[in-house]
Coordinates of C-alpha atoms in Angstrom, one line a residue:
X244 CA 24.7 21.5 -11.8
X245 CA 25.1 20.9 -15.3
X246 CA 22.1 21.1 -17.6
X247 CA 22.0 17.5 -18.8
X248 CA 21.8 16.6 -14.8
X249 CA 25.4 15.5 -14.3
X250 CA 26.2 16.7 -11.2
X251 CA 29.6 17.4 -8.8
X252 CA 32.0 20.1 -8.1
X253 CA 34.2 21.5 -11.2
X254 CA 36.9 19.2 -11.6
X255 CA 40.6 20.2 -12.4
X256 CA 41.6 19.4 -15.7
X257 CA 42.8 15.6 -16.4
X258 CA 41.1 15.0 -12.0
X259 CA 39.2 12.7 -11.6
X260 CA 36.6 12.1 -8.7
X261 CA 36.7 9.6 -5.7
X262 CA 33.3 8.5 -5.8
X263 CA 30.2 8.8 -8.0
X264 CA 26.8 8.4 -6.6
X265 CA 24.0 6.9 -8.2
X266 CA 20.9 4.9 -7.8
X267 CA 18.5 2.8 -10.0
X268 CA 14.8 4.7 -10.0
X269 CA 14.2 6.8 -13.1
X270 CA 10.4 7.9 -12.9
X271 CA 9.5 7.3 -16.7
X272 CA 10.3 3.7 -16.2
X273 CA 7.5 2.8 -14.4
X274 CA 3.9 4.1 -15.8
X275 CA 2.1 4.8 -12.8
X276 CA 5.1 6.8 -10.9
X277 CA 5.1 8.4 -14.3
X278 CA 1.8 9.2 -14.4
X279 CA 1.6 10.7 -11.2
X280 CA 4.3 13.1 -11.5
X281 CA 5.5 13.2 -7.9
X282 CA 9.3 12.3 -7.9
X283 CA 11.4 12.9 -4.8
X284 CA 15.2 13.4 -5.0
X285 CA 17.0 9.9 -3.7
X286 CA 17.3 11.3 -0.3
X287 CA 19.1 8.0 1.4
X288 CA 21.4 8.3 -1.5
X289 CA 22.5 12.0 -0.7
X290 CA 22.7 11.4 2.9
X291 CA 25.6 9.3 2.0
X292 CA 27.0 11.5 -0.5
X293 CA 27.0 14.3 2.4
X294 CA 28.7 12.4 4.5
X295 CA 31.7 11.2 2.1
X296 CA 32.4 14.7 0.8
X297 CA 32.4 16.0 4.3
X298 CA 35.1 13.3 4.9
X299 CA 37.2 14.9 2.1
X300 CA 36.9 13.1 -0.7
X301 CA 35.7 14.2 -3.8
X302 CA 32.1 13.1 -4.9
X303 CA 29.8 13.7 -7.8
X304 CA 25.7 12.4 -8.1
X305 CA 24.1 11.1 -10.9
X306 CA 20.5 11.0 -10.4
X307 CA 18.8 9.0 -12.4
X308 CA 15.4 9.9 -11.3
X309 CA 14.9 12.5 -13.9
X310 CA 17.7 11.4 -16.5
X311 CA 17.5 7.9 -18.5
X312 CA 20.1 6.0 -16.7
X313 CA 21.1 3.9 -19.4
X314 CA 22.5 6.9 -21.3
X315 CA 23.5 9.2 -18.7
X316 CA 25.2 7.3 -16.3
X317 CA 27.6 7.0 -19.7
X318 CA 28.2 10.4 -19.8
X319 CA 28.6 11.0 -16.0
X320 CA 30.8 7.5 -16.1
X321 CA 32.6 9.6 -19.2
X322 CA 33.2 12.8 -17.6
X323 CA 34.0 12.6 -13.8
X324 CA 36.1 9.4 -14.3
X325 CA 35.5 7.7 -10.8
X326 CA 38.0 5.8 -9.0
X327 CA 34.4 4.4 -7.4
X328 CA 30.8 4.3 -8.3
X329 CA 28.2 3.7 -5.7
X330 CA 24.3 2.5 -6.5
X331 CA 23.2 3.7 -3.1
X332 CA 19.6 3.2 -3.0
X333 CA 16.9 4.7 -1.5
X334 CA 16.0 3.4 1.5
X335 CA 13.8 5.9 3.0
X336 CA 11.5 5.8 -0.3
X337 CA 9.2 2.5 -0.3
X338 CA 9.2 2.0 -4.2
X339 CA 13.2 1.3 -3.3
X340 CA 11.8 -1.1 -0.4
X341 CA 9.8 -3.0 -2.8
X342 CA 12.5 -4.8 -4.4
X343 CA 11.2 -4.1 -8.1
X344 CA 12.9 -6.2 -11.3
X345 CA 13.3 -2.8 -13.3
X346 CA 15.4 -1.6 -10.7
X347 CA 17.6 -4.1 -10.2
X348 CA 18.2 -4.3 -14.4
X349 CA 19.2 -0.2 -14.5
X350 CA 21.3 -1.3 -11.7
X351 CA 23.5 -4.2 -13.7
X352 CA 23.3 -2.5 -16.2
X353 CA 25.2 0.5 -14.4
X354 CA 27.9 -2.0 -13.7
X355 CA 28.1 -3.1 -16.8
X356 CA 29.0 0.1 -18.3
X357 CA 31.0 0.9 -15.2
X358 CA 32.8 -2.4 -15.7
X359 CA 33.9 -1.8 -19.3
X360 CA 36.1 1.1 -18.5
X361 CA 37.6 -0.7 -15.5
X362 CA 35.8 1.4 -12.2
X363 CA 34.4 -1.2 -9.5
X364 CA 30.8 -0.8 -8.3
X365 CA 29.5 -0.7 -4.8
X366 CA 25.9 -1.5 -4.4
X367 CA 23.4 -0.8 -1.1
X368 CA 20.1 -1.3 -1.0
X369 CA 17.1 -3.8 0.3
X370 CA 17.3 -5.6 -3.3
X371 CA 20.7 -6.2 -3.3
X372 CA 20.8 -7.0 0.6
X373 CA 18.5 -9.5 -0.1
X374 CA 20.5 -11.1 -2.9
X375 CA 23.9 -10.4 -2.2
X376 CA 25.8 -13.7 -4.1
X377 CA 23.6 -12.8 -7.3
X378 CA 24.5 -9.0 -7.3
X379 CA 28.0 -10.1 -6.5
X380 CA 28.7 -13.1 -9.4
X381 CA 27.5 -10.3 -11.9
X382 CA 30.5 -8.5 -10.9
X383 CA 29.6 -5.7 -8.0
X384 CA 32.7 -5.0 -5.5
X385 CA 30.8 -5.5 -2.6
X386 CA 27.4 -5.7 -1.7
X387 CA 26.9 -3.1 1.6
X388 CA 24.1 -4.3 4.4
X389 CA 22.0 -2.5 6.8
X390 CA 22.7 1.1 7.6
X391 CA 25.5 2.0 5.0
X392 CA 27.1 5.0 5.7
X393 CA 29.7 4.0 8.6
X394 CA 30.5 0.9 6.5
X395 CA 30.6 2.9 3.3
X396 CA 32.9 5.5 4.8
X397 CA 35.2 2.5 6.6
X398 CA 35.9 1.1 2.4
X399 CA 36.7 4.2 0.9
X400 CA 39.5 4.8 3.4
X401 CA 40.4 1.2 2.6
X402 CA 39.7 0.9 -0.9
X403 CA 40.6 4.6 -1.8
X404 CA 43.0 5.5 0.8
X405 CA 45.3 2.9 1.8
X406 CA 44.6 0.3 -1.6
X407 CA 43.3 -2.4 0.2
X408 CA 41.1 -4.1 -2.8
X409 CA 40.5 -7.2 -0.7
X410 CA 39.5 -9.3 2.3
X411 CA 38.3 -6.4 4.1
X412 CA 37.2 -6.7 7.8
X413 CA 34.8 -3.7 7.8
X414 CA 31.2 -4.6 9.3
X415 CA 28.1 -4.4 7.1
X416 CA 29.5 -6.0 3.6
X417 CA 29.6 -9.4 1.9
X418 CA 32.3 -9.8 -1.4
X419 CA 33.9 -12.4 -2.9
X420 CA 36.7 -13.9 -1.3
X421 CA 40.2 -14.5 -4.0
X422 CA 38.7 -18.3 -4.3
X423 CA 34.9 -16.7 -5.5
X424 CA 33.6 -17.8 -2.1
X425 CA 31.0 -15.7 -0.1
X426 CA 32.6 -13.7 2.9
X427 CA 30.3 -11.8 5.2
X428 CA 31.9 -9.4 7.6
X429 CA 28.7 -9.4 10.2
X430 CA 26.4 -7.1 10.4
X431 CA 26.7 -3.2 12.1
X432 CA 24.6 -2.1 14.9
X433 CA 22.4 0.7 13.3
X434 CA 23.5 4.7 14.5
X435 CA 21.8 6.1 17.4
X436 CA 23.1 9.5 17.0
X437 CA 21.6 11.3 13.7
X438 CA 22.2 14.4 14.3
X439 CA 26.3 14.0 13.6
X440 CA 25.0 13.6 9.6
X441 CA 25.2 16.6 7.7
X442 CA 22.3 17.4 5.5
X443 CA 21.3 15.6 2.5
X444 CA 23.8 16.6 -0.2
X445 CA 21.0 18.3 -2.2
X446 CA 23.4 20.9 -4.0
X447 CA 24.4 18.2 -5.9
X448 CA 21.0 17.1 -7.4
X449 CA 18.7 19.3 -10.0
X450 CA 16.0 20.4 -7.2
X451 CA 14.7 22.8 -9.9
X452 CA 13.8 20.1 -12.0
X453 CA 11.8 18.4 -9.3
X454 CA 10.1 21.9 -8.5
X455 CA 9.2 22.6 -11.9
X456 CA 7.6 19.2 -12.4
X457 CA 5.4 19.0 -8.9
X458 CA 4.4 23.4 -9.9
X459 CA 3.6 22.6 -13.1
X460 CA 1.6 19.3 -12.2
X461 CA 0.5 20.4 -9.0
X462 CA 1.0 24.5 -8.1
X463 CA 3.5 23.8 -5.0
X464 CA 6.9 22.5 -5.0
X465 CA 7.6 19.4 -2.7
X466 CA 10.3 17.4 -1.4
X467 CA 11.6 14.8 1.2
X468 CA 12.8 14.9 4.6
X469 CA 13.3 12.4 7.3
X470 CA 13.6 12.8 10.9
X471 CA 13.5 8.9 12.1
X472 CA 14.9 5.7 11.3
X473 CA 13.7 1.8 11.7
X474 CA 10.7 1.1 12.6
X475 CA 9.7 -1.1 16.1
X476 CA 6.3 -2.3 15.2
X477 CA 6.1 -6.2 13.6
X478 CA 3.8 -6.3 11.1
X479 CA 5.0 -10.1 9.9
X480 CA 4.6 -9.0 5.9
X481 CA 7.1 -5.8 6.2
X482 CA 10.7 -6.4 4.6
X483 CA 13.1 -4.1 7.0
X484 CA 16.5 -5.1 5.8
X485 CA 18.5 -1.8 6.0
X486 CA 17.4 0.1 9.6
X487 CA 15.6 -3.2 11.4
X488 CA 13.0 -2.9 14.1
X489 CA 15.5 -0.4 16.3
X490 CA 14.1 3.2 15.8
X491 CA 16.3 6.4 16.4
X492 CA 14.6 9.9 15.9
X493 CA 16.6 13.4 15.3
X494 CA 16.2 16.3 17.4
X495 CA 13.6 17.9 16.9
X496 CA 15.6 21.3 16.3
X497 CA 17.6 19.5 13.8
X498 CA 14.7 18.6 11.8
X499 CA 13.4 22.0 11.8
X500 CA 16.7 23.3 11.0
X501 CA 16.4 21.3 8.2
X502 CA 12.8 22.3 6.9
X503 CA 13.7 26.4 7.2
X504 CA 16.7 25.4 4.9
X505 CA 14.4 23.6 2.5
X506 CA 11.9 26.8 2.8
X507 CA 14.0 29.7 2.3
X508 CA 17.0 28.0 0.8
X509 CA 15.0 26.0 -1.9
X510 CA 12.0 28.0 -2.0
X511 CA 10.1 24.5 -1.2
X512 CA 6.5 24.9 -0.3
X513 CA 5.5 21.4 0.5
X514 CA 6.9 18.0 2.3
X515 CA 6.7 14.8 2.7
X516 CA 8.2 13.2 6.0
X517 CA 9.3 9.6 4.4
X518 CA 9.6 7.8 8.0
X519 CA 8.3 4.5 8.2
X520 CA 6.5 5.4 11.5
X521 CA 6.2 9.5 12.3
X522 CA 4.7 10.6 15.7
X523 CA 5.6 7.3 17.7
X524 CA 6.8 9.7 20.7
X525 CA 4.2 12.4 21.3
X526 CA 6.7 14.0 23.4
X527 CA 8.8 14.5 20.5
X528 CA 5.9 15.4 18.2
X529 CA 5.1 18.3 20.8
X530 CA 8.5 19.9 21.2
X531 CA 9.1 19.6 17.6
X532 CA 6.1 21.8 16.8
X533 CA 7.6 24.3 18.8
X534 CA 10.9 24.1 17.3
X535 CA 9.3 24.7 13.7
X536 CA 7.5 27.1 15.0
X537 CA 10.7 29.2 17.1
X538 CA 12.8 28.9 13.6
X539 CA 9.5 30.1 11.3
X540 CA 10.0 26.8 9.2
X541 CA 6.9 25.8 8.9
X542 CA 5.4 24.0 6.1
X543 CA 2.6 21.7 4.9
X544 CA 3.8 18.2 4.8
X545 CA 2.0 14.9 4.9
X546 CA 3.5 12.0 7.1
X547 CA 2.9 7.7 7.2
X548 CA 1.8 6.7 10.9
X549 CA -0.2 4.2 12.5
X550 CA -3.7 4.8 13.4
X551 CA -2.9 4.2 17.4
X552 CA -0.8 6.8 17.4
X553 CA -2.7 9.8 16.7
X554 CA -3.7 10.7 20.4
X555 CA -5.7 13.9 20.6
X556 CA -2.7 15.9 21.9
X557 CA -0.4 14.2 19.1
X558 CA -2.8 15.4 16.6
X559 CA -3.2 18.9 17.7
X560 CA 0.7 19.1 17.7
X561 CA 0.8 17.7 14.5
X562 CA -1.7 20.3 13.3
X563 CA 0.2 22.6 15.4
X564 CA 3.7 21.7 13.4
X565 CA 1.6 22.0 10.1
X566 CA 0.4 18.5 8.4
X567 CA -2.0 18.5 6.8
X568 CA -2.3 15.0 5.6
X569 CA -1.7 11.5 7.4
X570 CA -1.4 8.2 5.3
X571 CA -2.1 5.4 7.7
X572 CA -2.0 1.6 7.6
X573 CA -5.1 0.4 7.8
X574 CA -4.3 -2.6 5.9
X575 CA -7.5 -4.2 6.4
X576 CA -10.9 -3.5 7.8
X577 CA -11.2 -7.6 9.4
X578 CA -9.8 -8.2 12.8
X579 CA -8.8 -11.6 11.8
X580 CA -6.6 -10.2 9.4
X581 CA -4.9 -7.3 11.4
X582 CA -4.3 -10.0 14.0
X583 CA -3.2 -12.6 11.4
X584 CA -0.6 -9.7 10.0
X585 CA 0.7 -9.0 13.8
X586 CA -0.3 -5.6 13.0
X587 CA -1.0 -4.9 17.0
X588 CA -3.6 -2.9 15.9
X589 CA -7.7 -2.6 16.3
X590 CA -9.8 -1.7 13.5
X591 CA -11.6 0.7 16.3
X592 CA -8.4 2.8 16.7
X593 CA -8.4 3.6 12.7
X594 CA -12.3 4.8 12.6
X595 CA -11.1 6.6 16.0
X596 CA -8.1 8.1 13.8
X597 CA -10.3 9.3 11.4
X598 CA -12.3 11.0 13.3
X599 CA -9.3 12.8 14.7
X600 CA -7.5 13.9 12.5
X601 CA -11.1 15.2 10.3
X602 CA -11.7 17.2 13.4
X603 CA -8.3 18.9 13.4
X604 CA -8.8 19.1 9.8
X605 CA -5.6 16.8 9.2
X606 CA -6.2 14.9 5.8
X607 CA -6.5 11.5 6.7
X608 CA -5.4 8.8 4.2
X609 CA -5.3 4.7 4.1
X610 CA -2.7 2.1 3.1
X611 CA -5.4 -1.4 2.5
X612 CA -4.2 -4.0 1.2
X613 CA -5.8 -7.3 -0.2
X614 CA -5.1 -11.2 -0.6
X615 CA -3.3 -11.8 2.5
X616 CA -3.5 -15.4 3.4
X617 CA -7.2 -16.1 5.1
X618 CA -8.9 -13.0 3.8
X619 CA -12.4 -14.4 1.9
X620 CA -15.2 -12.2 0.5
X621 CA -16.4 -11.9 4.1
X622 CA -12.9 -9.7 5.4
X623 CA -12.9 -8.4 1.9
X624 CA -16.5 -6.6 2.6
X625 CA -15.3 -5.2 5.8
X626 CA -12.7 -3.3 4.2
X627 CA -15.1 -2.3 2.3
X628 CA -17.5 -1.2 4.9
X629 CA -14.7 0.3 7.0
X630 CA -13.5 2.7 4.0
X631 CA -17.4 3.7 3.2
X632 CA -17.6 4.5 7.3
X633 CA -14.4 6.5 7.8
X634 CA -14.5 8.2 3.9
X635 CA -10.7 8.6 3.6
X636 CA -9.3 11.5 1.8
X637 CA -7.2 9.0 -0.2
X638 CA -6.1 5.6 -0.5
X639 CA -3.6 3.3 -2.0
X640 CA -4.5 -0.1 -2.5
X641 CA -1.4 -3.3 -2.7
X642 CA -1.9 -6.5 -3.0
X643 CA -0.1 -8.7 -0.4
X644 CA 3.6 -9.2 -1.5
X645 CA 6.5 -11.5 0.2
X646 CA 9.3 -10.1 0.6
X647 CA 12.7 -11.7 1.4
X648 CA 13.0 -11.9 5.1
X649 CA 9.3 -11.5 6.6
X650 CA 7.2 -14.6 8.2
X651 CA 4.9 -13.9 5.4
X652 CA 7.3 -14.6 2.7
X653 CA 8.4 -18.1 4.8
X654 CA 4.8 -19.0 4.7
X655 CA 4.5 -18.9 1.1
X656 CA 7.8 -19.1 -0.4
X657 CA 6.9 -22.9 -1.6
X658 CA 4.6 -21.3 -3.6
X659 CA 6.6 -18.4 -5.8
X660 CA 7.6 -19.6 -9.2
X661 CA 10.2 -17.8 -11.5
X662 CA 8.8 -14.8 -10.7
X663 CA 10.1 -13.4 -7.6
X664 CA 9.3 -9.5 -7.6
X665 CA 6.6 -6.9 -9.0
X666 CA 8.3 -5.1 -12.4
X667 CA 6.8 -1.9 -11.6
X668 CA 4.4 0.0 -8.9
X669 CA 1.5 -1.0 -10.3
X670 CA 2.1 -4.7 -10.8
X671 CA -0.4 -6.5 -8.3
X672 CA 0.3 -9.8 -8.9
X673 CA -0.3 -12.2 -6.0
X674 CA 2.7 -14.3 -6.6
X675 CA 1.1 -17.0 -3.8
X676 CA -1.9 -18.8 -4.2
X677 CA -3.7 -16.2 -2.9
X678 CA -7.6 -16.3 -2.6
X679 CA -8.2 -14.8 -6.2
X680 CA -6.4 -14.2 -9.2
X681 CA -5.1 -11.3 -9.9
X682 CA -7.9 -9.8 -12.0
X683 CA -10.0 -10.1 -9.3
X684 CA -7.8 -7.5 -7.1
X685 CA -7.4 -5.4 -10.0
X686 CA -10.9 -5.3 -10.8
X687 CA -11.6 -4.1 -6.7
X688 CA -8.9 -1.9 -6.7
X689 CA -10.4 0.1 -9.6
X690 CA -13.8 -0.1 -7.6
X691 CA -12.9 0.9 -4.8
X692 CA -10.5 4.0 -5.4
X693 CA -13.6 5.1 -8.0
X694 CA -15.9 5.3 -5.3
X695 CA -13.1 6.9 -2.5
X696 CA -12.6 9.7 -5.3
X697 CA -16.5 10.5 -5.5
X698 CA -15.8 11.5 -1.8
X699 CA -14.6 14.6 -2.5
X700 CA -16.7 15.6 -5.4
X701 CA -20.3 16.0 -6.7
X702 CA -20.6 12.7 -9.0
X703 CA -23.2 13.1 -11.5
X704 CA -26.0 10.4 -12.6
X705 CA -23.4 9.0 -15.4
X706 CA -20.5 9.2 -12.8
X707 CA -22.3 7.1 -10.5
X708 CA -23.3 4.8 -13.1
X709 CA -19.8 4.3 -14.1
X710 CA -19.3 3.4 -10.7
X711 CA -21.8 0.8 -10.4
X712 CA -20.5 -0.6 -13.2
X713 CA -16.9 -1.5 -11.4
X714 CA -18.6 -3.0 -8.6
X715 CA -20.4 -5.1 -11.0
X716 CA -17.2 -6.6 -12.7
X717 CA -15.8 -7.1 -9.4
X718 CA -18.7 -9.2 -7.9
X719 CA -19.1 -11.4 -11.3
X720 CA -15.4 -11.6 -11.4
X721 CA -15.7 -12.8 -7.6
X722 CA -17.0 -16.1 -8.6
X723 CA -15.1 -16.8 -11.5
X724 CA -11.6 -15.7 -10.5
X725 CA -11.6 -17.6 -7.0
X726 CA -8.2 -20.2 -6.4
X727 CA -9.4 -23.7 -5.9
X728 CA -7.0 -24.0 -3.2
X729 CA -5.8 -20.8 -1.9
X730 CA -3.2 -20.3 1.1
X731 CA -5.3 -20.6 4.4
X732 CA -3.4 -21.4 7.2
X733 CA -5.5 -22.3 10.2
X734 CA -4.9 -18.8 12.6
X735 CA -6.4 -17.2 9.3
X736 CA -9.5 -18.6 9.0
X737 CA -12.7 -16.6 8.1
X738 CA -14.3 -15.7 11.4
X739 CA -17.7 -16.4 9.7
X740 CA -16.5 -20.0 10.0
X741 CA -18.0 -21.8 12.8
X742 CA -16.4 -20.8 15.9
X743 CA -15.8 -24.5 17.2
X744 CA -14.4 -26.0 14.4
X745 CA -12.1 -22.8 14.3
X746 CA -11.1 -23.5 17.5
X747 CA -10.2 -27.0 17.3
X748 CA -8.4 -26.8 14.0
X749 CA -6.3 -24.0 15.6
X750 CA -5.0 -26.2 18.9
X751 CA -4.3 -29.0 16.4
X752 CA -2.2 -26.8 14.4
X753 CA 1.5 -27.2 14.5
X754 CA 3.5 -24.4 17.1
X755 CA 5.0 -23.1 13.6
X756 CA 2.1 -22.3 12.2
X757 CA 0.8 -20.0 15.2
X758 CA 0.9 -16.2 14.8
X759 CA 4.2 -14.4 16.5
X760 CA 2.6 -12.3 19.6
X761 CA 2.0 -9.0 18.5
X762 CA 3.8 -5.5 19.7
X763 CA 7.3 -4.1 19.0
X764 CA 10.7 -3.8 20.5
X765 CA 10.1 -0.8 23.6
X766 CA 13.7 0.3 23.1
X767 CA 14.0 3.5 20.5
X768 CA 16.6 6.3 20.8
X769 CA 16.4 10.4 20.1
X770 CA 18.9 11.9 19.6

């Protein structure tokens, strides 16, 4: 790898490569990413990278994570000379899934530069699956959907191989036909056998950078890995445009294969398992402890689960395998709400959880998230109460956001003015007519992630001061900073409502406006 982080094989003098790789997160855009100084290499990205170059042609990477991207990608453009770029996303990490305006700017702006010295661009990713024509009429190639690497390889041997620039019959795109119209090849059924992709293509990427930045911030070096795809659960707010509701696991040897080669290949000391759902089969779970254990790969990593899921035995193997830290959606700490999200979960099975995982001394961690339709001061006070019973280790706090394709987003879509999307992480903003404005959530937010960070310390009389203080803003804000007419559709109404007049609104609701029944598809695949 070079030192100004433009990455790929030596080329022969006057070559030029078949494909460079890219993607649109760089860290320092976005404050509180920044801030927290925990970037992960684009793993999705060099999955696909892995696979291309083990299919013979010739690929370079450059990741924008650590480098600017609107002068880099010049100099990468400049010296490998593509025949094709690729903006190949990040699908396993959710800042990619959030759809964020920031990223899609670097990423026409990658074109752009692409453009001017004449190399087509290929873009994948939930941003650009979501808004195919828009990427397209700015000039992308294609726009690929879903799971991308079968449909990625598939173009290349057209594109590249055989010169086949147009009307392509390959499953899992949508172009522009000669006349400008929209074609859309259909969509690809997701893999069910992970195992046959190589490794991430991490040889390609500076993983001494990342090191360097998580020692120096946090004494241990950390990256990703990923043993599953898709997720089966419906949670009706969750945008899962590239891997759907069908989930596929690795072999469990495989994914410790994979760890020992981060461990004594990378010297990594640390993971985190970016899954959507880990430990859904506690069969798998179990055998895969073993396996880490057999090959001496083990490692601390942290993992994002569901709170039904961690089963005493599924716990102890996790322990076992060596987490030490599970995030969990908790969401909210009202019923009505869970229910109203088709979460298919009870707010019983997250204190459960808790207790759990404590016991094993796992870390346990919460996702909450506030201003979904329904949710008054009353549901607001249970998450409250939940988070001071259970006394997570951590927390991250969102503020309910539609996303293209999710009932949640049909619900509200009526609502969203110009702006569509958060511009960073930290954004907040309820773009619906949520129950309070957005200084209101911000104000709890900083509340409540005070007090969950006295948890683990020994707050002195000022600190605890401080601390009353945020809860003051937020109740005084409470009053002033409430929507006159907020979304409240009648399956969300406050429970402290009368019980009758609940009841009757409900059965004279229209059948659109009931909730979807709750579970997830019982068909998932291991490899």
């Amino acid at each position: 790898m070079d030192a100004n982080g433009i990455n790929g094989a030596p080329l022969r003098s006057g070559a030029r490569t078949d494909v460079l790789f890219t993607h649109s997160w760089y860290l320092w855009n976005d404050a509180k990413q920044a801030q927290r100084r925990q970037p992960y290499p684009p793993l999705g990205t060099l999955y696909a990278a892995a696979l291309v170059r083990e299919s013979g042609f010739s690929v370079a990477v450059f990741d924008s994570m650590l480098e600017d991207p609107q002068t880099g990608i010049e100099a990468a453009l400049d010296r490998h000379r593509p025949r094709l770029v690729v903006i190949c996303e990040d699908s396993f990490n959710f800042l990619s899934k959030m759809c964020l305006s920031m990223a899609r700017e670097v990423s026409f702006a990658i074109e752009a530069k692409a453009r001017e010295r004449g190399i087509p661009v290929v873009v994948h990713g939930s941003d650009s699956t979501d808004n195919a024509e828009e990427y397209l009429r700015r000039g992308f190639l294609a726009v690929l959907k879903g799971e991308c690497e079968s449909t990625l390889m598939e173009l290349l041997q057209a594109y590249l191989s055989n010169g086949q620039h147009s009307l392509w019959q390959i499953p899992g795109m949508v172009y522009l036909g000669e006349r400008g119209d929209l074609i859309s090849t259909g969509t690809r059924r997701p893999s069910i056998d992970l195992d046959r992709y190589p490794f991430p293509a991490r040889d390609l990427i500076a993983m001494e950078s990342y090191a360097a930045i998580w020692r120096d911030h946090h004494g241990r070096a950390s990256t990703n890995i990923v043993a599953s795809r898709g997720c089966p659960f419906r949670c009706n707010w969750c945008a899962k445009p590239i891997f759907g509701n069908k989930f596929v696991l690795r072999s469990p040897d495989s994914v410790a294969a994979e760890m020992r080669s981060l461990k004594f290949g990378y010297g990594i000391n640390h993971l985190w398992f970016a899954d959507d759902v880990f430990a859904l089969d506690r069969h798998w779970v179990k055998e895969f402890a073993e396996c880490v254990k057999r090959r001496h790969a083990s490692l601390p990593f942290k993992i994002q689960s569901r709170a039904d899921l961690m089963r005493e035995e599924t716990v102890y193997a996790l322990r076992q395998a060596g987490c030490e830290e599970v995030w969990m959606g908790a969401e909210s700490g009202a019923q009505a709400i869970l229910d109203a999200m088709d979460k298919g979960l009870k707010v019983d099975s997250i204190v459960q959880a808790r207790e759990r995982l404590g016991t094993a001394g796992i870390r346990a961690a919460f996702f909450l998230q506030f201003g979904y339709p329904g949710e008054s001061l009353a549901e607001i006070e249970e998450t409250i109460a939940l988070v001071r019973r259970c006394r997570p280790d951590d927390i991250g706090i969102s503020v309910s956001y539609p996303l293209p394709g999710t009932l949640f987003h049909q619900r509200v879509r009526e609502q969203l003015g110009a702006k569509q999307h958060w511009r960073d992480s930290d954004d907040l903003s309820a773009m619906f007519r949520a129950a309070y404005t957005d200084q209101f959530y911000r104000a709890l937010r900083n509340a409540l992630h005070a007090e969950v960070d006295q948890y683990t310390t020994h707050p002195d009389r000022e600190a605890m001061e401080r601390l009353q203080a945020l809860w003051d803003d937020v109740y005084r804000l409470e009053n002033r900073c409430r929507n006159a007419f907020p979304t409240e559709l009648p399956v969300l109404r406050s429970r402290a409502r009368d019980e009758m007049d609940r009841c009757a609104t409900e059965a004279a609701a229209p059948m659109q406006d009931a909730p979807l029944e709750c579970g997830m598809e019982a068909e998932w695949t291991c490899c």
